[in-house]
């Protein structure tokens, strides 16, 4: 097969991968399943797809369609060729403003589509929790609904037409057809004709009609996605004399999970933009039962959102760096919160409707608090709700909130009783389930907490699902509301709709796909739900020793296992945030946080080597990780890939040695210290074309890069010369300045500005002899050396630093090691944590002093200046860019804005390395460079990171200033 795959790769324009790394990272999605695929393909066009279909047919293999890969039921897992259309099938073809439709390819991200449609005052209504990375093709495959479905419906309701490639390689478009057109379709002597004839045969049968109506979930049920939606076609005019509705097989294809045809173009109905004014009532409840009982009365109002979160999810937000800030509206310790959004054209209407909803809630006497959120507060609260799936990954240990019964839906009047009986089932199993999601649509995402590494819990996995399926059937509900059947629920379709109807589904599958090419084993003829699980049951857990401390997740393997596949790392540049810069540049799954965690998990779990880290595949997966730490804060599951990479590099280099270049970059502070004795000579070497070119060639540095030059004097020398002056007798406060290795030798002017600013603001400055931060060593995996620096610095500062005498630093990447890596490297964890709590980037310190009234606007110029800020990645992850914004807003006539940029792309040595230069500059071009170029020459560009300033210069030829330099110059 290897030879045949190689030949296939030569025939297509896209990319085909069949090595172990790529196959491992595509072995899972966001479900509990794992199957190693035969290969992974990024097709470039329709001809590639036809070639793949022909190959699959001729070689008895299959094609597993995939977009963002966030499916929860195992739809994207299989042993065939995974066909990922997310990279190349991303075009929006046409918007018809009058007809309110859009035509596009399946790889367009839902939120990106709506940003594009905004200019037409239109939007696509269905809104999943994964909307910033999920793609329209996946939404069609699952019939996605999301938070807005109570107002805007499901994806199936929005489909106008689908252009597809059938299993014989022919093209077919499915759309509304009249009775006359239907008769013509029946005459076609090809696969498309076979399909229409089969549908006609099935739905012309009175027995079939009766069975479908009797056994399928009722049409009145808002969320119904069990099996193929053959029952939806009953209401077309060709099968119902009372209907004016044309036949459209899009209704059948929507929710078919890629098992019937391969979609290449989608046309959707759109809605006018939502009313501009909004409010959200976050009703707090002491019990799940009370929350469920409140749904019926509140749904009598015209709500745009009615979503629920339970205590388990809320508790998972407490330790997440990003989402804990979004808890501002939570009062007490609620068991559940119901999020009720009201929208209208005027603020008065919103106020009036909000009061009506409040009256209903208070009269019901079921909830205890009703905070009302407005504007940006609503977005922040909904981010909590949308992060639910990822946040569940924060549950420490092997027990996880498992997706199996999370997609059940019943009619709203039955919801409270259904949940009450469900809770009894859980009690019988000794389970505390997770409850969240679409209460207003009768669909609560319910998850048992199970350890699927243990056979007893795998048995519970099946037993609980079986019992809940029977309960759903009792209430005439749907076992699959919007997440699809996939592998996890398909086994129960026959129970839910009856054997007669199940055979109709099998017949449909065989007619569309007689050779079982398209995503086999989903919906029909699936394997048992408890096979091909992500983890080997009752395995002996690998014992993996690490230098860094991963005890907070019970080890490095479990940190990688925290990734549940939710795919937040695939969000686009336009979605904001930092994670994941390299994926945004390449659009390859390989370069996501998810793929890196999955690859590490695969090899740490299954390696037969003494050093389980010693695999080239892991090295390749981590190659473009720039350790920006975006995942540390933005990944809801808190998968810290920067830490994973540092440990991997350390372990890998133990077996394979350290390269000359890595040694040079890691030890650059030592070299700079030597060179600083003769800075003029050193800088001549760095600037001269011949000598610098030779140095770049030897070091493997990109020839396009400018090399950093040494400062004329080091910061340590400047401080010693002025130490007596800085010893203020009656200061506001004494501060210890960490003289990091970058500021000391390369950016001492900025360090001097910081010292002078602090001095003139009446702060006593202490700089003592200490070690370098270890940042360069950490970035190259030289962890033994970094550990020495960490322990020495902790010993040096532990008795000096307190709340009243903080440690502050100018370079974020250096000073923030105290708050991050030192906690993993330190021998004395208690002292490390204490020190971390009183260590700040200088902007944080100044912001706090401003809030205390110790620094005032009157101390600064009234001159007008416009400033644009780019924040350092580590600052965004471990602090926030707002502190830089706040201190620069102190001068009353400064107009300051934050550039909505992710990572600059330099990332220390990464951007210098010749093989990474192109990706580095591509990252810069995502948002930072265009924003800097757009700014006029009078506008100051501010960046507090040394790498960021260098990257901005190399990419735009603009000199960026550190915020403290701007403030120092603004002093009166």
Short mmCIF file of C-alpha atoms in Angstrom, two decimals, residues 385-565:
data_model
loop_
_atom_site.label_atom_id
_atom_site.label_comp_id
_atom_site.label_asym_id
_atom_site.label_seq_id
_atom_site.Cartn_x
_atom_site.Cartn_y
_atom_site.Cartn_z
CA UNK A 385 -20.41 28.92 28.05
CA UNK A 386 -18.74 28.29 24.67
CA UNK A 387 -15.57 27.10 26.39
CA UNK A 388 -17.54 24.41 28.21
CA UNK A 389 -16.20 21.46 26.23
CA UNK A 390 -12.58 22.56 26.52
CA UNK A 391 -12.91 23.57 30.18
CA UNK A 392 -13.98 20.05 31.08
CA UNK A 393 -10.43 19.02 30.18
CA UNK A 394 -9.30 20.77 33.37
CA UNK A 395 -10.67 17.97 35.53
CA UNK A 396 -7.46 16.59 37.04
CA UNK A 397 -6.80 12.87 36.75
CA UNK A 398 -8.09 10.11 34.52
CA UNK A 399 -11.78 10.65 35.22
CA UNK A 400 -13.21 12.91 32.53
CA UNK A 401 -16.59 14.23 31.47
CA UNK A 402 -17.33 11.76 28.68
CA UNK A 403 -19.37 12.46 25.54
CA UNK A 404 -21.91 9.68 25.01
CA UNK A 405 -25.28 10.97 26.21
CA UNK A 406 -24.43 14.65 25.79
CA UNK A 407 -26.66 15.20 22.77
CA UNK A 408 -30.11 14.17 23.98
CA UNK A 409 -33.10 16.39 23.24
CA UNK A 410 -36.72 16.28 24.38
CA UNK A 411 -39.66 18.62 24.02
CA UNK A 412 -39.38 21.53 26.46
CA UNK A 413 -42.53 20.66 28.45
CA UNK A 414 -40.91 17.30 29.29
CA UNK A 415 -37.44 18.67 30.02
CA UNK A 416 -37.70 18.98 33.81
CA UNK A 417 -39.22 15.49 34.20
CA UNK A 418 -36.68 14.01 31.81
CA UNK A 419 -33.78 15.56 33.72
CA UNK A 420 -35.28 14.39 37.01
CA UNK A 421 -35.38 10.78 35.76
CA UNK A 422 -31.93 11.19 34.24
CA UNK A 423 -30.59 12.33 37.61
CA UNK A 424 -32.06 9.20 39.19
CA UNK A 425 -30.24 7.04 36.65
CA UNK A 426 -27.02 8.85 37.52
CA UNK A 427 -27.65 8.40 41.23
CA UNK A 428 -28.16 4.69 40.65
CA UNK A 429 -24.71 4.56 39.07
CA UNK A 430 -23.16 6.75 41.76
CA UNK A 431 -22.54 9.44 39.17
CA UNK A 432 -22.39 13.24 39.37
CA UNK A 433 -23.00 14.25 35.78
CA UNK A 434 -22.17 17.51 34.02
CA UNK A 435 -25.12 19.58 32.75
CA UNK A 436 -24.78 22.42 30.26
CA UNK A 437 -25.89 23.94 26.94
CA UNK A 438 -29.14 24.51 25.10
CA UNK A 439 -31.88 24.47 27.71
CA UNK A 440 -34.18 26.60 25.55
CA UNK A 441 -34.08 23.99 22.79
CA UNK A 442 -34.77 21.07 25.13
CA UNK A 443 -31.19 19.84 24.77
CA UNK A 444 -28.88 19.62 27.75
CA UNK A 445 -25.37 18.32 27.21
CA UNK A 446 -25.19 15.65 29.89
CA UNK A 447 -21.89 13.95 30.63
CA UNK A 448 -21.03 11.23 33.12
CA UNK A 449 -17.60 11.43 34.76
CA UNK A 450 -15.76 8.25 33.78
CA UNK A 451 -12.25 6.84 33.57
CA UNK A 452 -12.23 5.08 30.20
CA UNK A 453 -8.83 3.62 30.96
CA UNK A 454 -10.56 1.20 33.35
CA UNK A 455 -12.78 -1.68 32.26
CA UNK A 456 -15.35 -1.09 34.99
CA UNK A 457 -15.95 2.46 33.72
CA UNK A 458 -16.04 1.29 30.10
CA UNK A 459 -18.89 -0.98 31.17
CA UNK A 460 -20.59 2.04 32.74
CA UNK A 461 -20.02 3.93 29.49
CA UNK A 462 -22.23 1.39 27.72
CA UNK A 463 -24.72 0.86 30.52
CA UNK A 464 -25.37 4.55 31.09
CA UNK A 465 -25.77 5.21 27.38
CA UNK A 466 -28.18 2.31 27.03
CA UNK A 467 -30.33 3.39 29.97
CA UNK A 468 -30.41 7.01 28.81
CA UNK A 469 -31.32 5.93 25.26
CA UNK A 470 -34.32 4.07 26.70
CA UNK A 471 -35.26 7.15 28.72
CA UNK A 472 -35.04 9.40 25.67
CA UNK A 473 -37.24 6.97 23.76
CA UNK A 474 -39.77 7.06 26.61
CA UNK A 475 -40.05 10.82 26.19
CA UNK A 476 -40.17 10.53 22.38
CA UNK A 477 -36.97 12.53 22.14
CA UNK A 478 -33.83 12.36 20.05
CA UNK A 479 -30.63 10.66 21.26
CA UNK A 480 -28.70 12.89 18.83
CA UNK A 481 -29.76 16.51 18.87
CA UNK A 482 -26.93 18.25 17.04
CA UNK A 483 -23.65 16.39 17.59
CA UNK A 484 -24.53 13.48 15.32
CA UNK A 485 -24.56 9.73 15.79
CA UNK A 486 -21.02 8.95 14.64
CA UNK A 487 -19.70 5.87 16.41
CA UNK A 488 -20.91 6.56 19.92
CA UNK A 489 -24.68 6.65 19.33
CA UNK A 490 -25.14 4.93 15.95
CA UNK A 491 -25.35 1.56 17.69
CA UNK A 492 -28.61 2.76 19.31
CA UNK A 493 -30.33 4.09 16.20
CA UNK A 494 -32.16 0.83 15.61
CA UNK A 495 -33.47 0.92 19.19
CA UNK A 496 -34.59 4.52 18.75
CA UNK A 497 -36.38 4.26 15.38
CA UNK A 498 -37.12 0.55 15.01
CA UNK A 499 -35.64 -2.18 12.84
CA UNK A 500 -37.87 -1.42 9.86
CA UNK A 501 -36.72 2.20 9.66
CA UNK A 502 -33.12 1.25 10.35
CA UNK A 503 -33.15 -0.98 7.27
CA UNK A 504 -34.36 2.01 5.25
CA UNK A 505 -31.26 3.91 6.40
CA UNK A 506 -28.98 1.01 5.45
CA UNK A 507 -30.64 0.91 2.04
CA UNK A 508 -30.02 4.63 1.55
CA UNK A 509 -26.36 4.26 2.48
CA UNK A 510 -25.92 1.34 0.05
CA UNK A 511 -27.61 3.23 -2.78
CA UNK A 512 -25.47 6.33 -2.36
CA UNK A 513 -22.28 4.43 -1.60
CA UNK A 514 -22.38 0.78 -2.70
CA UNK A 515 -18.63 0.29 -2.17
CA UNK A 516 -18.70 1.83 1.34
CA UNK A 517 -16.13 4.48 0.46
CA UNK A 518 -17.51 7.43 2.41
CA UNK A 519 -16.87 7.38 6.16
CA UNK A 520 -17.98 3.79 6.81
CA UNK A 521 -19.11 2.69 10.23
CA UNK A 522 -20.90 5.93 11.03
CA UNK A 523 -24.70 6.02 11.39
CA UNK A 524 -25.19 2.52 9.91
CA UNK A 525 -23.33 -0.75 10.46
CA UNK A 526 -21.15 0.81 13.08
CA UNK A 527 -18.76 -0.98 15.44
CA UNK A 528 -19.77 -1.34 19.10
CA UNK A 529 -19.58 1.97 20.95
CA UNK A 530 -16.99 0.64 23.41
CA UNK A 531 -14.37 -0.36 20.82
CA UNK A 532 -11.44 1.64 19.36
CA UNK A 533 -11.33 3.89 22.41
CA UNK A 534 -8.66 6.55 22.78
CA UNK A 535 -6.97 4.66 25.60
CA UNK A 536 -6.15 0.99 25.91
CA UNK A 537 -8.36 -0.38 28.65
CA UNK A 538 -6.64 -1.52 31.87
CA UNK A 539 -3.26 -0.67 30.43
CA UNK A 540 -0.24 -0.28 32.66
CA UNK A 541 0.34 3.45 32.81
CA UNK A 542 3.78 4.43 31.49
CA UNK A 543 6.10 5.82 34.14
CA UNK A 544 7.70 8.94 32.70
CA UNK A 545 10.30 10.88 34.64
CA UNK A 546 10.76 14.57 33.88
CA UNK A 547 13.06 17.32 35.04
CA UNK A 548 10.28 19.88 35.22
CA UNK A 549 7.50 19.44 37.75
CA UNK A 550 4.18 18.39 36.19
CA UNK A 551 2.60 17.23 39.44
CA UNK A 552 -0.36 19.61 39.10
CA UNK A 553 -1.61 17.38 36.27
CA UNK A 554 -0.25 14.12 37.75
CA UNK A 555 2.57 14.07 35.23
CA UNK A 556 3.48 15.16 31.73
CA UNK A 557 1.47 12.42 30.01
CA UNK A 558 -1.74 13.52 31.70
CA UNK A 559 -1.00 17.12 30.76
CA UNK A 560 -0.95 16.05 27.11
CA UNK A 561 -4.09 13.99 27.73
CA UNK A 562 -5.92 17.10 28.92
CA UNK A 563 -6.35 17.97 25.24
CA UNK A 564 -9.82 16.71 24.42
CA UNK A 565 -9.70 17.84 20.80
#
